[in-house]
């Protein structure tokens, strides 16, 4: 489609990027707020403004994201390596829950039907299971694409955080 096609695709990319940025900005405040309310993050992330917005979570998250962006655009190769590592590590850490959730759904791709007259009815295909398998493959591929260094660091950080989480979980009675 020539120049017109290029401009349409560019406009669609800009519009999509603005929408994604809006969603990620909101998400960057909600996750720390939930962790702060569970006692796993500093309480400042759980405080709400007069309008019910976790403003400090947004401000601190955006400052961190801006600092990482400055690292990437600095042109200094050492700082660019730090930026790339932070992106790979955060990508891997974000994809780990997707891997496990889609694995559970994918493992149940074929569900046993209820027994009839004492015999199992066989296997049936669940309605959303193929999507779970696609999500599992995509998530696994994304973790693989982040590289072994990010994967090992993510595993190490999860193992270090596990005792902290368990100690906080034991101190507070379960509400569920």
Tab-separated table of N, CA, C and O in Angstrom, residues 65-77 79-80 83:
chain	number	residue	atom	x	y	z
A	65	UNK	N	11.087	3.535	36.262
A	65	UNK	CA	11.022	3.289	34.822
A	65	UNK	C	11.772	4.377	34.044
A	65	UNK	O	12.484	4.080	33.074
A	66	UNK	N	11.659	5.626	34.482
A	66	UNK	CA	12.378	6.715	33.815
A	66	UNK	C	13.882	6.571	33.987
A	66	UNK	O	14.654	6.820	33.053
A	67	UNK	N	14.303	6.150	35.185
A	67	UNK	CA	15.739	5.941	35.419
A	67	UNK	C	16.268	4.834	34.512
A	67	UNK	O	17.370	4.956	33.942
A	68	UNK	N	15.495	3.768	34.352
A	68	UNK	CA	15.920	2.697	33.446
A	68	UNK	C	15.979	3.181	32.003
A	68	UNK	O	16.870	2.796	31.246
A	69	UNK	N	15.047	4.030	31.627
A	69	UNK	CA	15.055	4.579	30.271
A	69	UNK	C	16.275	5.468	30.043
A	69	UNK	O	16.884	5.433	28.969
A	70	UNK	N	16.643	6.246	31.053
A	70	UNK	CA	17.843	7.085	30.949
A	70	UNK	C	19.079	6.202	30.790
A	70	UNK	O	19.991	6.517	30.014
A	71	UNK	N	19.122	5.085	31.528
A	71	UNK	CA	20.239	4.153	31.379
A	71	UNK	C	20.349	3.662	29.941
A	71	UNK	O	21.439	3.602	29.373
A	72	UNK	N	19.216	3.315	29.360
A	72	UNK	CA	19.225	2.769	28.013
A	72	UNK	C	19.640	3.798	26.978
A	72	UNK	O	20.345	3.496	26.028
A	73	UNK	N	19.203	5.030	27.148
A	73	UNK	CA	19.492	6.061	26.152
A	73	UNK	C	20.798	6.796	26.414
A	73	UNK	O	21.158	7.673	25.642
A	74	UNK	N	21.507	6.441	27.469
A	74	UNK	CA	22.739	7.151	27.807
A	74	UNK	C	23.844	6.943	26.782
A	74	UNK	O	24.716	7.788	26.635
A	75	UNK	N	23.818	5.805	26.117
A	75	UNK	CA	24.874	5.512	25.152
A	75	UNK	C	26.089	4.850	25.788
A	75	UNK	O	26.973	4.392	25.085
A	76	UNK	N	26.140	4.819	27.109
A	76	UNK	CA	27.242	4.171	27.807
A	76	UNK	C	26.957	2.668	27.803
A	76	UNK	O	25.912	2.226	28.288
A	77	UNK	N	27.877	1.893	27.247
A	77	UNK	CA	27.609	0.468	27.058
A	77	UNK	C	27.363	-0.261	28.382
A	77	UNK	O	26.516	-1.150	28.455
A	79	UNK	N	25.951	0.935	31.111
A	79	UNK	CA	24.605	1.253	31.579
A	79	UNK	C	23.548	0.577	30.703
A	79	UNK	O	22.493	0.171	31.198
A	80	UNK	N	23.844	0.454	29.419
A	80	UNK	CA	22.909	-0.209	28.522
A	80	UNK	C	22.804	-1.694	28.865
A	80	UNK	O	21.735	-2.287	28.737
A	83	UNK	N	20.443	-1.920	31.771
A	83	UNK	CA	19.064	-1.770	31.291
A	83	UNK	C	18.567	-3.074	30.666
A	83	UNK	O	17.466	-3.535	30.969
